[in-house]
Amino acid sequence: MPLARIDRRFFARSVHEVAPELIGATLLVGGVGGRIVEVEAYHHTDPAAHSFRGPTERNAVMFGPPGHAYVYRSYGIHWCLNFVCEREGSASAVLIRALEPLEGLAKMRRRRGLSDERLLCAGPGRLAEALGITRAHNGLPLDRPPFKLIARTETPKIASGLRIGITKAAELPWRYGLKGSRFLSKPFKAS
DNA sequence: TATGAGATCAACT
DNA sequence: GTTGATCTCATAC
């Protein structure tokens, strides 16, 4: 079965198209990773997006070309991984929130310190730690090593709902997930 | 099970 | 000086 790589042109579209299509795709960083089961879209019209107030030193990558990684420090402790999408007036990106671990389990467990498999990548901070994401990955293209993105081979059932952990524009339903997955950072309401 | 504190950086007021 | 796209551990119910 051909494993189609996703190249950076995939991201040259609206976040709202890209985000749900990423569910079910496989993300590997240095050969370690798994299937994407949860993402959130951050659009430039969205007060919760880092790009909302214009470019800064931190979010500069979001204002660059699509198909690159935007990595930022969250709450001073965690790293969070985003995929930059097309600018529609201003910058936008997809936050990768959870993976189903498939490759390099031992390595991920070591990095995370003997964690339950279900919690290895369930949440943006955990995911970044398990994949070894740091500032060094900020601005790297997603279609070149150490990144490897593989297109999904079938269309999964997508759930959508409210985003998590934010206070601004929390009512926007721009969180997407793989329906029924046990690797989500939080369950979606049944719908 | 549920709430609360702490860790600690960059942007914002 | 405060707050946030978070997580973990501790203590309380």
mmCIF file with all atom_site columns, C-alpha atoms (C1' of nucleotides) in Angstrom:
data_model
loop_
_atom_site.group_PDB
_atom_site.id
_atom_site.type_symbol
_atom_site.label_atom_id
_atom_site.label_alt_id
_atom_site.label_comp_id
_atom_site.label_asym_id
_atom_site.label_entity_id
_atom_site.label_seq_id
_atom_site.pdbx_PDB_ins_code
_atom_site.Cartn_x
_atom_site.Cartn_y
_atom_site.Cartn_z
_atom_site.occupancy
_atom_site.B_iso_or_equiv
_atom_site.pdbx_formal_charge
_atom_site.auth_seq_id
_atom_site.auth_comp_id
_atom_site.auth_asym_id
_atom_site.auth_atom_id
_atom_site.pdbx_PDB_model_num
ATOM 1   C CA    . MET A 1 1   ? 0.000   0.000  0.000  1.00 0.00 ? 1   MET A CA    1
ATOM 2   C CA    . PRO A 1 2   ? 1.472   3.368  -1.002 1.00 0.00 ? 2   PRO A CA    1
ATOM 3   C CA    . LEU A 1 3   ? 2.067   5.636  1.943  1.00 0.00 ? 3   LEU A CA    1
ATOM 4   C CA    . ALA A 1 4   ? 1.522   9.079  0.473  1.00 0.00 ? 4   ALA A CA    1
ATOM 5   C CA    . ARG A 1 5   ? 3.595   11.779 2.064  1.00 0.00 ? 5   ARG A CA    1
ATOM 6   C CA    . ILE A 1 6   ? 1.866   15.026 2.850  1.00 0.00 ? 6   ILE A CA    1
ATOM 7   C CA    . ASP A 1 7   ? 3.848   17.915 1.384  1.00 0.00 ? 7   ASP A CA    1
ATOM 8   C CA    . ARG A 1 8   ? 3.724   21.509 2.394  1.00 0.00 ? 8   ARG A CA    1
ATOM 9   C CA    . ARG A 1 9   ? 1.175   22.431 -0.291 1.00 0.00 ? 9   ARG A CA    1
ATOM 10  C CA    . PHE A 1 10  ? -1.391  20.538 1.778  1.00 0.00 ? 10  PHE A CA    1
ATOM 11  C CA    . PHE A 1 11  ? -1.238  23.412 4.252  1.00 0.00 ? 11  PHE A CA    1
ATOM 12  C CA    . ALA A 1 12  ? -1.721  26.188 1.691  1.00 0.00 ? 12  ALA A CA    1
ATOM 13  C CA    . ARG A 1 13  ? -5.444  26.303 2.438  1.00 0.00 ? 13  ARG A CA    1
ATOM 14  C CA    . SER A 1 14  ? -7.777  27.561 5.128  1.00 0.00 ? 14  SER A CA    1
ATOM 15  C CA    . VAL A 1 15  ? -7.149  26.121 8.612  1.00 0.00 ? 15  VAL A CA    1
ATOM 16  C CA    . HIS A 1 16  ? -10.771 25.066 8.624  1.00 0.00 ? 16  HIS A CA    1
ATOM 17  C CA    . GLU A 1 17  ? -10.156 22.742 5.697  1.00 0.00 ? 17  GLU A CA    1
ATOM 18  C CA    . VAL A 1 18  ? -6.767  21.525 6.870  1.00 0.00 ? 18  VAL A CA    1
ATOM 19  C CA    . ALA A 1 19  ? -7.598  20.829 10.522 1.00 0.00 ? 19  ALA A CA    1
ATOM 20  C CA    . PRO A 1 20  ? -10.269 18.122 10.053 1.00 0.00 ? 20  PRO A CA    1
ATOM 21  C CA    . GLU A 1 21  ? -8.247  16.525 7.244  1.00 0.00 ? 21  GLU A CA    1
ATOM 22  C CA    . LEU A 1 22  ? -5.290  16.024 9.565  1.00 0.00 ? 22  LEU A CA    1
ATOM 23  C CA    . ILE A 1 23  ? -7.291  13.676 11.758 1.00 0.00 ? 23  ILE A CA    1
ATOM 24  C CA    . GLY A 1 24  ? -6.114  10.156 10.962 1.00 0.00 ? 24  GLY A CA    1
ATOM 25  C CA    . ALA A 1 25  ? -2.859  11.264 9.312  1.00 0.00 ? 25  ALA A CA    1
ATOM 26  C CA    . THR A 1 26  ? 0.383   9.916  10.759 1.00 0.00 ? 26  THR A CA    1
ATOM 27  C CA    . LEU A 1 27  ? 2.980   12.238 12.256 1.00 0.00 ? 27  LEU A CA    1
ATOM 28  C CA    . LEU A 1 28  ? 6.515   11.080 12.950 1.00 0.00 ? 28  LEU A CA    1
ATOM 29  C CA    . VAL A 1 29  ? 9.370   13.157 14.318 1.00 0.00 ? 29  VAL A CA    1
ATOM 30  C CA    . GLY A 1 30  ? 12.689  11.397 14.031 1.00 0.00 ? 30  GLY A CA    1
ATOM 31  C CA    . GLY A 1 31  ? 10.814  8.135  13.468 1.00 0.00 ? 31  GLY A CA    1
ATOM 32  C CA    . VAL A 1 32  ? 8.763   8.538  16.638 1.00 0.00 ? 32  VAL A CA    1
ATOM 33  C CA    . GLY A 1 33  ? 5.065   9.334  16.670 1.00 0.00 ? 33  GLY A CA    1
ATOM 34  C CA    . GLY A 1 34  ? 1.676   8.039  15.621 1.00 0.00 ? 34  GLY A CA    1
ATOM 35  C CA    . ARG A 1 35  ? -1.753  8.841  14.287 1.00 0.00 ? 35  ARG A CA    1
ATOM 36  C CA    . ILE A 1 36  ? -3.172  12.318 14.825 1.00 0.00 ? 36  ILE A CA    1
ATOM 37  C CA    . VAL A 1 37  ? -6.425  12.018 16.755 1.00 0.00 ? 37  VAL A CA    1
ATOM 38  C CA    . GLU A 1 38  ? -7.018  15.561 17.968 1.00 0.00 ? 38  GLU A CA    1
ATOM 39  C CA    . VAL A 1 39  ? -6.309  19.094 16.687 1.00 0.00 ? 39  VAL A CA    1
ATOM 40  C CA    . GLU A 1 40  ? -7.576  22.626 17.134 1.00 0.00 ? 40  GLU A CA    1
ATOM 41  C CA    . ALA A 1 41  ? -7.821  25.370 14.503 1.00 0.00 ? 41  ALA A CA    1
ATOM 42  C CA    . TYR A 1 42  ? -6.588  28.874 15.281 1.00 0.00 ? 42  TYR A CA    1
ATOM 43  C CA    . HIS A 1 43  ? -7.728  31.408 12.766 1.00 0.00 ? 43  HIS A CA    1
ATOM 44  C CA    . HIS A 1 44  ? -6.553  34.995 12.575 1.00 0.00 ? 44  HIS A CA    1
ATOM 45  C CA    . THR A 1 45  ? -10.055 36.331 13.322 1.00 0.00 ? 45  THR A CA    1
ATOM 46  C CA    . ASP A 1 46  ? -9.878  34.450 16.600 1.00 0.00 ? 46  ASP A CA    1
ATOM 47  C CA    . PRO A 1 47  ? -8.858  36.393 19.721 1.00 0.00 ? 47  PRO A CA    1
ATOM 48  C CA    . ALA A 1 48  ? -7.378  33.180 21.172 1.00 0.00 ? 48  ALA A CA    1
ATOM 49  C CA    . ALA A 1 49  ? -4.887  32.828 18.293 1.00 0.00 ? 49  ALA A CA    1
ATOM 50  C CA    . HIS A 1 50  ? -1.353  34.014 18.921 1.00 0.00 ? 50  HIS A CA    1
ATOM 51  C CA    . SER A 1 51  ? -1.420  35.768 15.560 1.00 0.00 ? 51  SER A CA    1
ATOM 52  C CA    . PHE A 1 52  ? -4.508  37.806 16.426 1.00 0.00 ? 52  PHE A CA    1
ATOM 53  C CA    . ARG A 1 53  ? -2.573  40.863 17.573 1.00 0.00 ? 53  ARG A CA    1
ATOM 54  C CA    . GLY A 1 54  ? -0.013  40.760 14.803 1.00 0.00 ? 54  GLY A CA    1
ATOM 55  C CA    . PRO A 1 55  ? 3.543   39.444 14.503 1.00 0.00 ? 55  PRO A CA    1
ATOM 56  C CA    . THR A 1 56  ? 5.868   39.219 17.494 1.00 0.00 ? 56  THR A CA    1
ATOM 57  C CA    . GLU A 1 57  ? 9.185   37.516 18.009 1.00 0.00 ? 57  GLU A CA    1
ATOM 58  C CA    . ARG A 1 58  ? 7.467   34.398 19.292 1.00 0.00 ? 58  ARG A CA    1
ATOM 59  C CA    . ASN A 1 59  ? 4.868   33.941 16.567 1.00 0.00 ? 59  ASN A CA    1
ATOM 60  C CA    . ALA A 1 60  ? 6.970   35.078 13.589 1.00 0.00 ? 60  ALA A CA    1
ATOM 61  C CA    . VAL A 1 61  ? 6.830   31.609 12.031 1.00 0.00 ? 61  VAL A CA    1
ATOM 62  C CA    . MET A 1 62  ? 3.042   31.793 11.815 1.00 0.00 ? 62  MET A CA    1
ATOM 63  C CA    . PHE A 1 63  ? 3.465   34.729 9.477  1.00 0.00 ? 63  PHE A CA    1
ATOM 64  C CA    . GLY A 1 64  ? 5.836   32.779 7.228  1.00 0.00 ? 64  GLY A CA    1
ATOM 65  C CA    . PRO A 1 65  ? 4.913   30.271 4.507  1.00 0.00 ? 65  PRO A CA    1
ATOM 66  C CA    . PRO A 1 66  ? 2.432   27.427 5.206  1.00 0.00 ? 66  PRO A CA    1
ATOM 67  C CA    . GLY A 1 67  ? 3.600   23.893 5.911  1.00 0.00 ? 67  GLY A CA    1
ATOM 68  C CA    . HIS A 1 68  ? 6.069   24.781 8.642  1.00 0.00 ? 68  HIS A CA    1
ATOM 69  C CA    . ALA A 1 69  ? 6.139   23.983 12.350 1.00 0.00 ? 69  ALA A CA    1
ATOM 70  C CA    . TYR A 1 70  ? 5.357   26.681 14.891 1.00 0.00 ? 70  TYR A CA    1
ATOM 71  C CA    . VAL A 1 71  ? 6.586   25.694 18.344 1.00 0.00 ? 71  VAL A CA    1
ATOM 72  C CA    . TYR A 1 72  ? 5.989   27.843 21.409 1.00 0.00 ? 72  TYR A CA    1
ATOM 73  C CA    . ARG A 1 73  ? 6.450   27.620 25.157 1.00 0.00 ? 73  ARG A CA    1
ATOM 74  C CA    . SER A 1 74  ? 3.193   27.203 27.057 1.00 0.00 ? 74  SER A CA    1
ATOM 75  C CA    . TYR A 1 75  ? 2.818   28.249 30.686 1.00 0.00 ? 75  TYR A CA    1
ATOM 76  C CA    . GLY A 1 76  ? 6.575   28.522 30.850 1.00 0.00 ? 76  GLY A CA    1
ATOM 77  C CA    . ILE A 1 77  ? 6.989   24.747 30.911 1.00 0.00 ? 77  ILE A CA    1
ATOM 78  C CA    . HIS A 1 78  ? 5.576   22.858 27.988 1.00 0.00 ? 78  HIS A CA    1
ATOM 79  C CA    . TRP A 1 79  ? 6.269   23.016 24.273 1.00 0.00 ? 79  TRP A CA    1
ATOM 80  C CA    . CYS A 1 80  ? 3.326   22.988 21.901 1.00 0.00 ? 80  CYS A CA    1
ATOM 81  C CA    . LEU A 1 81  ? 3.423   22.015 18.227 1.00 0.00 ? 81  LEU A CA    1
ATOM 82  C CA    . ASN A 1 82  ? 1.421   23.795 15.533 1.00 0.00 ? 82  ASN A CA    1
ATOM 83  C CA    . PHE A 1 83  ? 1.260   23.470 11.743 1.00 0.00 ? 83  PHE A CA    1
ATOM 84  C CA    . VAL A 1 84  ? 1.191   26.813 9.937  1.00 0.00 ? 84  VAL A CA    1
ATOM 85  C CA    . CYS A 1 85  ? -1.598  27.174 7.347  1.00 0.00 ? 85  CYS A CA    1
ATOM 86  C CA    . GLU A 1 86  ? -2.432  29.650 4.644  1.00 0.00 ? 86  GLU A CA    1
ATOM 87  C CA    . ARG A 1 87  ? -2.703  33.277 5.656  1.00 0.00 ? 87  ARG A CA    1
ATOM 88  C CA    . GLU A 1 88  ? -6.221  34.502 5.043  1.00 0.00 ? 88  GLU A CA    1
ATOM 89  C CA    . GLY A 1 89  ? -5.604  38.133 5.782  1.00 0.00 ? 89  GLY A CA    1
ATOM 90  C CA    . SER A 1 90  ? -3.334  37.165 8.647  1.00 0.00 ? 90  SER A CA    1
ATOM 91  C CA    . ALA A 1 91  ? -1.636  34.099 10.098 1.00 0.00 ? 91  ALA A CA    1
ATOM 92  C CA    . SER A 1 92  ? -3.353  30.876 11.135 1.00 0.00 ? 92  SER A CA    1
ATOM 93  C CA    . ALA A 1 93  ? -2.266  27.483 12.419 1.00 0.00 ? 93  ALA A CA    1
ATOM 94  C CA    . VAL A 1 94  ? -3.440  24.100 13.638 1.00 0.00 ? 94  VAL A CA    1
ATOM 95  C CA    . LEU A 1 95  ? -2.492  23.027 17.163 1.00 0.00 ? 95  LEU A CA    1
ATOM 96  C CA    . ILE A 1 96  ? -1.691  19.314 17.355 1.00 0.00 ? 96  ILE A CA    1
ATOM 97  C CA    . ARG A 1 97  ? -3.322  18.167 20.603 1.00 0.00 ? 97  ARG A CA    1
ATOM 98  C CA    . ALA A 1 98  ? -3.131  14.381 20.679 1.00 0.00 ? 98  ALA A CA    1
ATOM 99  C CA    . LEU A 1 99  ? -1.657  11.328 18.942 1.00 0.00 ? 99  LEU A CA    1
ATOM 100 C CA    . GLU A 1 100 ? -2.309  7.638  19.099 1.00 0.00 ? 100 GLU A CA    1
ATOM 101 C CA    . PRO A 1 101 ? 1.231   6.323  19.770 1.00 0.00 ? 101 PRO A CA    1
ATOM 102 C CA    . LEU A 1 102 ? 2.373   3.860  17.089 1.00 0.00 ? 102 LEU A CA    1
ATOM 103 C CA    . GLU A 1 103 ? 6.125   4.198  16.463 1.00 0.00 ? 103 GLU A CA    1
ATOM 104 C CA    . GLY A 1 104 ? 8.950   4.461  18.978 1.00 0.00 ? 104 GLY A CA    1
ATOM 105 C CA    . LEU A 1 105 ? 6.863   3.604  22.023 1.00 0.00 ? 105 LEU A CA    1
ATOM 106 C CA    . ALA A 1 106 ? 9.913   2.841  24.138 1.00 0.00 ? 106 ALA A CA    1
ATOM 107 C CA    . LYS A 1 107 ? 11.515  6.173  23.284 1.00 0.00 ? 107 LYS A CA    1
ATOM 108 C CA    . MET A 1 108 ? 8.346   8.091  24.068 1.00 0.00 ? 108 MET A CA    1
ATOM 109 C CA    . ARG A 1 109 ? 7.936   6.291  27.361 1.00 0.00 ? 109 ARG A CA    1
ATOM 110 C CA    . ARG A 1 110 ? 11.522  7.087  28.288 1.00 0.00 ? 110 ARG A CA    1
ATOM 111 C CA    . ARG A 1 111 ? 11.094  10.772 27.474 1.00 0.00 ? 111 ARG A CA    1
ATOM 112 C CA    . ARG A 1 112 ? 7.822   10.975 29.394 1.00 0.00 ? 112 ARG A CA    1
ATOM 113 C CA    . GLY A 1 113 ? 9.001   8.870  32.326 1.00 0.00 ? 113 GLY A CA    1
ATOM 114 C CA    . LEU A 1 114 ? 7.079   5.599  32.413 1.00 0.00 ? 114 LEU A CA    1
ATOM 115 C CA    . SER A 1 115 ? 3.708   6.899  31.581 1.00 0.00 ? 115 SER A CA    1
ATOM 116 C CA    . ASP A 1 116 ? 0.563   5.012  30.738 1.00 0.00 ? 116 ASP A CA    1
ATOM 117 C CA    . GLU A 1 117 ? 0.419   4.529  26.961 1.00 0.00 ? 117 GLU A CA    1
ATOM 118 C CA    . ARG A 1 118 ? -2.928  6.258  26.769 1.00 0.00 ? 118 ARG A CA    1
ATOM 119 C CA    . LEU A 1 119 ? -1.391  9.401  28.287 1.00 0.00 ? 119 LEU A CA    1
ATOM 120 C CA    . LEU A 1 120 ? 1.841   9.417  26.271 1.00 0.00 ? 120 LEU A CA    1
ATOM 121 C CA    . CYS A 1 121 ? 0.565   11.940 23.728 1.00 0.00 ? 121 CYS A CA    1
ATOM 122 C CA    . ALA A 1 122 ? -2.861  12.958 25.086 1.00 0.00 ? 122 ALA A CA    1
ATOM 123 C CA    . GLY A 1 123 ? -2.484  16.724 25.208 1.00 0.00 ? 123 GLY A CA    1
ATOM 124 C CA    . PRO A 1 124 ? -0.250  19.258 23.458 1.00 0.00 ? 124 PRO A CA    1
ATOM 125 C CA    . GLY A 1 125 ? 2.400   19.436 26.183 1.00 0.00 ? 125 GLY A CA    1
ATOM 126 C CA    . ARG A 1 126 ? 2.616   15.668 26.582 1.00 0.00 ? 126 ARG A CA    1
ATOM 127 C CA    . LEU A 1 127 ? 2.750   15.124 22.838 1.00 0.00 ? 127 LEU A CA    1
ATOM 128 C CA    . ALA A 1 128 ? 5.620   17.574 22.426 1.00 0.00 ? 128 ALA A CA    1
ATOM 129 C CA    . GLU A 1 129 ? 7.565   15.938 25.220 1.00 0.00 ? 129 GLU A CA    1
ATOM 130 C CA    . ALA A 1 130 ? 7.012   12.429 23.830 1.00 0.00 ? 130 ALA A CA    1
ATOM 131 C CA    . LEU A 1 131 ? 8.158   13.470 20.330 1.00 0.00 ? 131 LEU A CA    1
ATOM 132 C CA    . GLY A 1 132 ? 11.104  15.474 21.628 1.00 0.00 ? 132 GLY A CA    1
ATOM 133 C CA    . ILE A 1 133 ? 9.787   18.762 20.227 1.00 0.00 ? 133 ILE A CA    1
ATOM 134 C CA    . THR A 1 134 ? 11.701  21.871 21.320 1.00 0.00 ? 134 THR A CA    1
ATOM 135 C CA    . ARG A 1 135 ? 12.428  25.374 20.120 1.00 0.00 ? 135 ARG A CA    1
ATOM 136 C CA    . ALA A 1 136 ? 14.873  23.780 17.685 1.00 0.00 ? 136 ALA A CA    1
ATOM 137 C CA    . HIS A 1 137 ? 11.898  22.584 15.622 1.00 0.00 ? 137 HIS A CA    1
ATOM 138 C CA    . ASN A 1 138 ? 10.356  26.038 15.337 1.00 0.00 ? 138 ASN A CA    1
ATOM 139 C CA    . GLY A 1 139 ? 10.192  27.076 11.674 1.00 0.00 ? 139 GLY A CA    1
ATOM 140 C CA    . LEU A 1 140 ? 11.215  23.709 10.188 1.00 0.00 ? 140 LEU A CA    1
ATOM 141 C CA    . PRO A 1 141 ? 9.347   22.542 7.058  1.00 0.00 ? 141 PRO A CA    1
ATOM 142 C CA    . LEU A 1 142 ? 6.937   19.680 7.693  1.00 0.00 ? 142 LEU A CA    1
ATOM 143 C CA    . ASP A 1 143 ? 7.761   17.740 4.540  1.00 0.00 ? 143 ASP A CA    1
ATOM 144 C CA    . ARG A 1 144 ? 11.426  17.234 5.422  1.00 0.00 ? 144 ARG A CA    1
ATOM 145 C CA    . PRO A 1 145 ? 13.230  15.310 8.172  1.00 0.00 ? 145 PRO A CA    1
ATOM 146 C CA    . PRO A 1 146 ? 12.984  15.059 11.094 1.00 0.00 ? 146 PRO A CA    1
ATOM 147 C CA    . PHE A 1 147 ? 9.290   15.486 10.291 1.00 0.00 ? 147 PHE A CA    1
ATOM 148 C CA    . LYS A 1 148 ? 7.375   12.874 8.361  1.00 0.00 ? 148 LYS A CA    1
ATOM 149 C CA    . LEU A 1 149 ? 3.683   13.260 7.616  1.00 0.00 ? 149 LEU A CA    1
ATOM 150 C CA    . ILE A 1 150 ? 1.788   10.415 6.014  1.00 0.00 ? 150 ILE A CA    1
ATOM 151 C CA    . ALA A 1 151 ? -1.667  10.926 4.524  1.00 0.00 ? 151 ALA A CA    1
ATOM 152 C CA    . ARG A 1 152 ? -4.517  8.860  5.894  1.00 0.00 ? 152 ARG A CA    1
ATOM 153 C CA    . THR A 1 153 ? -5.755  6.036  3.717  1.00 0.00 ? 153 THR A CA    1
ATOM 154 C CA    . GLU A 1 154 ? -9.397  6.217  4.677  1.00 0.00 ? 154 GLU A CA    1
ATOM 155 C CA    . THR A 1 155 ? -11.711 8.919  5.908  1.00 0.00 ? 155 THR A CA    1
ATOM 156 C CA    . PRO A 1 156 ? -12.283 8.567  9.633  1.00 0.00 ? 156 PRO A CA    1
ATOM 157 C CA    . LYS A 1 157 ? -15.324 9.650  11.600 1.00 0.00 ? 157 LYS A CA    1
ATOM 158 C CA    . ILE A 1 158 ? -14.618 13.175 12.806 1.00 0.00 ? 158 ILE A CA    1
ATOM 159 C CA    . ALA A 1 159 ? -15.992 14.681 15.987 1.00 0.00 ? 159 ALA A CA    1
ATOM 160 C CA    . SER A 1 160 ? -15.899 18.415 16.587 1.00 0.00 ? 160 SER A CA    1
ATOM 161 C CA    . GLY A 1 161 ? -16.475 20.502 19.643 1.00 0.00 ? 161 GLY A CA    1
ATOM 162 C CA    . LEU A 1 162 ? -15.348 23.343 21.839 1.00 0.00 ? 162 LEU A CA    1
ATOM 163 C CA    . ARG A 1 163 ? -11.685 24.028 22.296 1.00 0.00 ? 163 ARG A CA    1
ATOM 164 C CA    . ILE A 1 164 ? -9.923  23.358 25.555 1.00 0.00 ? 164 ILE A CA    1
ATOM 165 C CA    . GLY A 1 165 ? -8.013  25.372 28.080 1.00 0.00 ? 165 GLY A CA    1
ATOM 166 C CA    . ILE A 1 166 ? -8.615  28.809 26.624 1.00 0.00 ? 166 ILE A CA    1
ATOM 167 C CA    . THR A 1 167 ? -10.575 31.751 27.939 1.00 0.00 ? 167 THR A CA    1
ATOM 168 C CA    . LYS A 1 168 ? -10.906 33.874 24.807 1.00 0.00 ? 168 LYS A CA    1
ATOM 169 C CA    . ALA A 1 169 ? -13.440 32.855 22.160 1.00 0.00 ? 169 ALA A CA    1
ATOM 170 C CA    . ALA A 1 170 ? -13.932 29.576 24.013 1.00 0.00 ? 170 ALA A CA    1
ATOM 171 C CA    . GLU A 1 171 ? -17.324 29.109 22.349 1.00 0.00 ? 171 GLU A CA    1
ATOM 172 C CA    . LEU A 1 172 ? -15.896 28.506 18.863 1.00 0.00 ? 172 LEU A CA    1
ATOM 173 C CA    . PRO A 1 173 ? -16.229 24.792 17.928 1.00 0.00 ? 173 PRO A CA    1
ATOM 174 C CA    . TRP A 1 174 ? -12.851 24.493 16.286 1.00 0.00 ? 174 TRP A CA    1
ATOM 175 C CA    . ARG A 1 175 ? -11.580 21.384 17.990 1.00 0.00 ? 175 ARG A CA    1
ATOM 176 C CA    . TYR A 1 176 ? -11.552 18.256 15.854 1.00 0.00 ? 176 TYR A CA    1
ATOM 177 C CA    . GLY A 1 177 ? -10.962 14.667 16.861 1.00 0.00 ? 177 GLY A CA    1
ATOM 178 C CA    . LEU A 1 178 ? -11.156 11.061 15.820 1.00 0.00 ? 178 LEU A CA    1
ATOM 179 C CA    . LYS A 1 179 ? -14.502 9.821  17.001 1.00 0.00 ? 179 LYS A CA    1
ATOM 180 C CA    . GLY A 1 180 ? -14.270 7.260  19.773 1.00 0.00 ? 180 GLY A CA    1
ATOM 181 C CA    . SER A 1 181 ? -10.472 7.295  20.086 1.00 0.00 ? 181 SER A CA    1
ATOM 182 C CA    . ARG A 1 182 ? -9.179  6.485  23.552 1.00 0.00 ? 182 ARG A CA    1
ATOM 183 C CA    . PHE A 1 183 ? -6.122  8.658  23.027 1.00 0.00 ? 183 PHE A CA    1
ATOM 184 C CA    . LEU A 1 184 ? -7.921  12.021 23.127 1.00 0.00 ? 184 LEU A CA    1
ATOM 185 C CA    . SER A 1 185 ? -6.854  14.561 25.720 1.00 0.00 ? 185 SER A CA    1
ATOM 186 C CA    . LYS A 1 186 ? -10.517 14.861 26.645 1.00 0.00 ? 186 LYS A CA    1
ATOM 187 C CA    . PRO A 1 187 ? -13.578 13.088 25.278 1.00 0.00 ? 187 PRO A CA    1
ATOM 188 C CA    . PHE A 1 188 ? -15.936 14.829 22.863 1.00 0.00 ? 188 PHE A CA    1
ATOM 189 C CA    . LYS A 1 189 ? -19.543 15.082 23.796 1.00 0.00 ? 189 LYS A CA    1
ATOM 190 C CA    . ALA A 1 190 ? -21.600 12.430 22.072 1.00 0.00 ? 190 ALA A CA    1
ATOM 191 C CA    . SER A 1 191 ? -23.407 13.855 19.100 1.00 0.00 ? 191 SER A CA    1
ATOM 192 C "C1'" . DT  B 2 1   ? -13.530 12.147 41.832 1.00 0.00 ? 1   DT  B "C1'" 1
ATOM 193 C "C1'" . DA  B 2 2   ? -12.493 16.942 42.436 1.00 0.00 ? 2   DA  B "C1'" 1
ATOM 194 C "C1'" . DT  B 2 3   ? -10.335 20.997 43.260 1.00 0.00 ? 3   DT  B "C1'" 1
ATOM 195 C "C1'" . DG  B 2 4   ? -5.755  23.617 44.068 1.00 0.00 ? 4   DG  B "C1'" 1
ATOM 196 C "C1'" . DA  B 2 5   ? -0.913  24.869 43.889 1.00 0.00 ? 5   DA  B "C1'" 1
ATOM 197 C "C1'" . DG  B 2 6   ? 3.261   25.120 41.572 1.00 0.00 ? 6   DG  B "C1'" 1
ATOM 198 C "C1'" . DA  B 2 7   ? 6.446   25.205 37.770 1.00 0.00 ? 7   DA  B "C1'" 1
ATOM 199 C "C1'" . DT  B 2 8   ? 8.318   29.382 34.939 1.00 0.00 ? 8   DT  B "C1'" 1
ATOM 200 C "C1'" . DC  B 2 9   ? 8.440   32.168 30.010 1.00 0.00 ? 9   DC  B "C1'" 1
ATOM 201 C "C1'" . DA  B 2 10  ? 6.779   35.684 26.890 1.00 0.00 ? 10  DA  B "C1'" 1
ATOM 202 C "C1'" . DA  B 2 11  ? 3.340   38.921 25.734 1.00 0.00 ? 11  DA  B "C1'" 1
ATOM 203 C "C1'" . DC  B 2 12  ? 0.424   42.254 27.347 1.00 0.00 ? 12  DC  B "C1'" 1
ATOM 204 C "C1'" . DT  B 2 13  ? -1.436  46.136 30.574 1.00 0.00 ? 13  DT  B "C1'" 1
ATOM 205 C "C1'" . DG  C 3 1   ? 2.728   42.713 37.679 1.00 0.00 ? 1   DG  C "C1'" 1
ATOM 206 C "C1'" . DT  C 3 2   ? -0.720  39.547 35.495 1.00 0.00 ? 2   DT  C "C1'" 1
ATOM 207 C "C1'" . DT  C 3 3   ? -2.197  35.975 32.510 1.00 0.00 ? 3   DT  C "C1'" 1
ATOM 208 C "C1'" . DG  C 3 4   ? -2.128  32.028 29.446 1.00 0.00 ? 4   DG  C "C1'" 1
ATOM 209 C "C1'" . DA  C 3 5   ? -3.673  27.227 23.319 1.00 0.00 ? 5   DA  C "C1'" 1
ATOM 210 C "C1'" . DT  C 3 6   ? -0.630  22.968 30.269 1.00 0.00 ? 6   DT  C "C1'" 1
ATOM 211 C "C1'" . DC  C 3 7   ? 0.490   19.160 33.188 1.00 0.00 ? 7   DC  C "C1'" 1
ATOM 212 C "C1'" . DT  C 3 8   ? 1.577   16.886 37.523 1.00 0.00 ? 8   DT  C "C1'" 1
ATOM 213 C "C1'" . DC  C 3 9   ? 1.262   16.054 42.141 1.00 0.00 ? 9   DC  C "C1'" 1
ATOM 214 C "C1'" . DA  C 3 10  ? -0.988  16.750 46.595 1.00 0.00 ? 10  DA  C "C1'" 1
ATOM 215 C "C1'" . DT  C 3 11  ? -4.730  17.056 49.555 1.00 0.00 ? 11  DT  C "C1'" 1
ATOM 216 C "C1'" . DA  C 3 12  ? -9.724  16.976 50.319 1.00 0.00 ? 12  DA  C "C1'" 1
ATOM 217 C "C1'" . DC  C 3 13  ? -14.322 14.995 49.748 1.00 0.00 ? 13  DC  C "C1'" 1
#
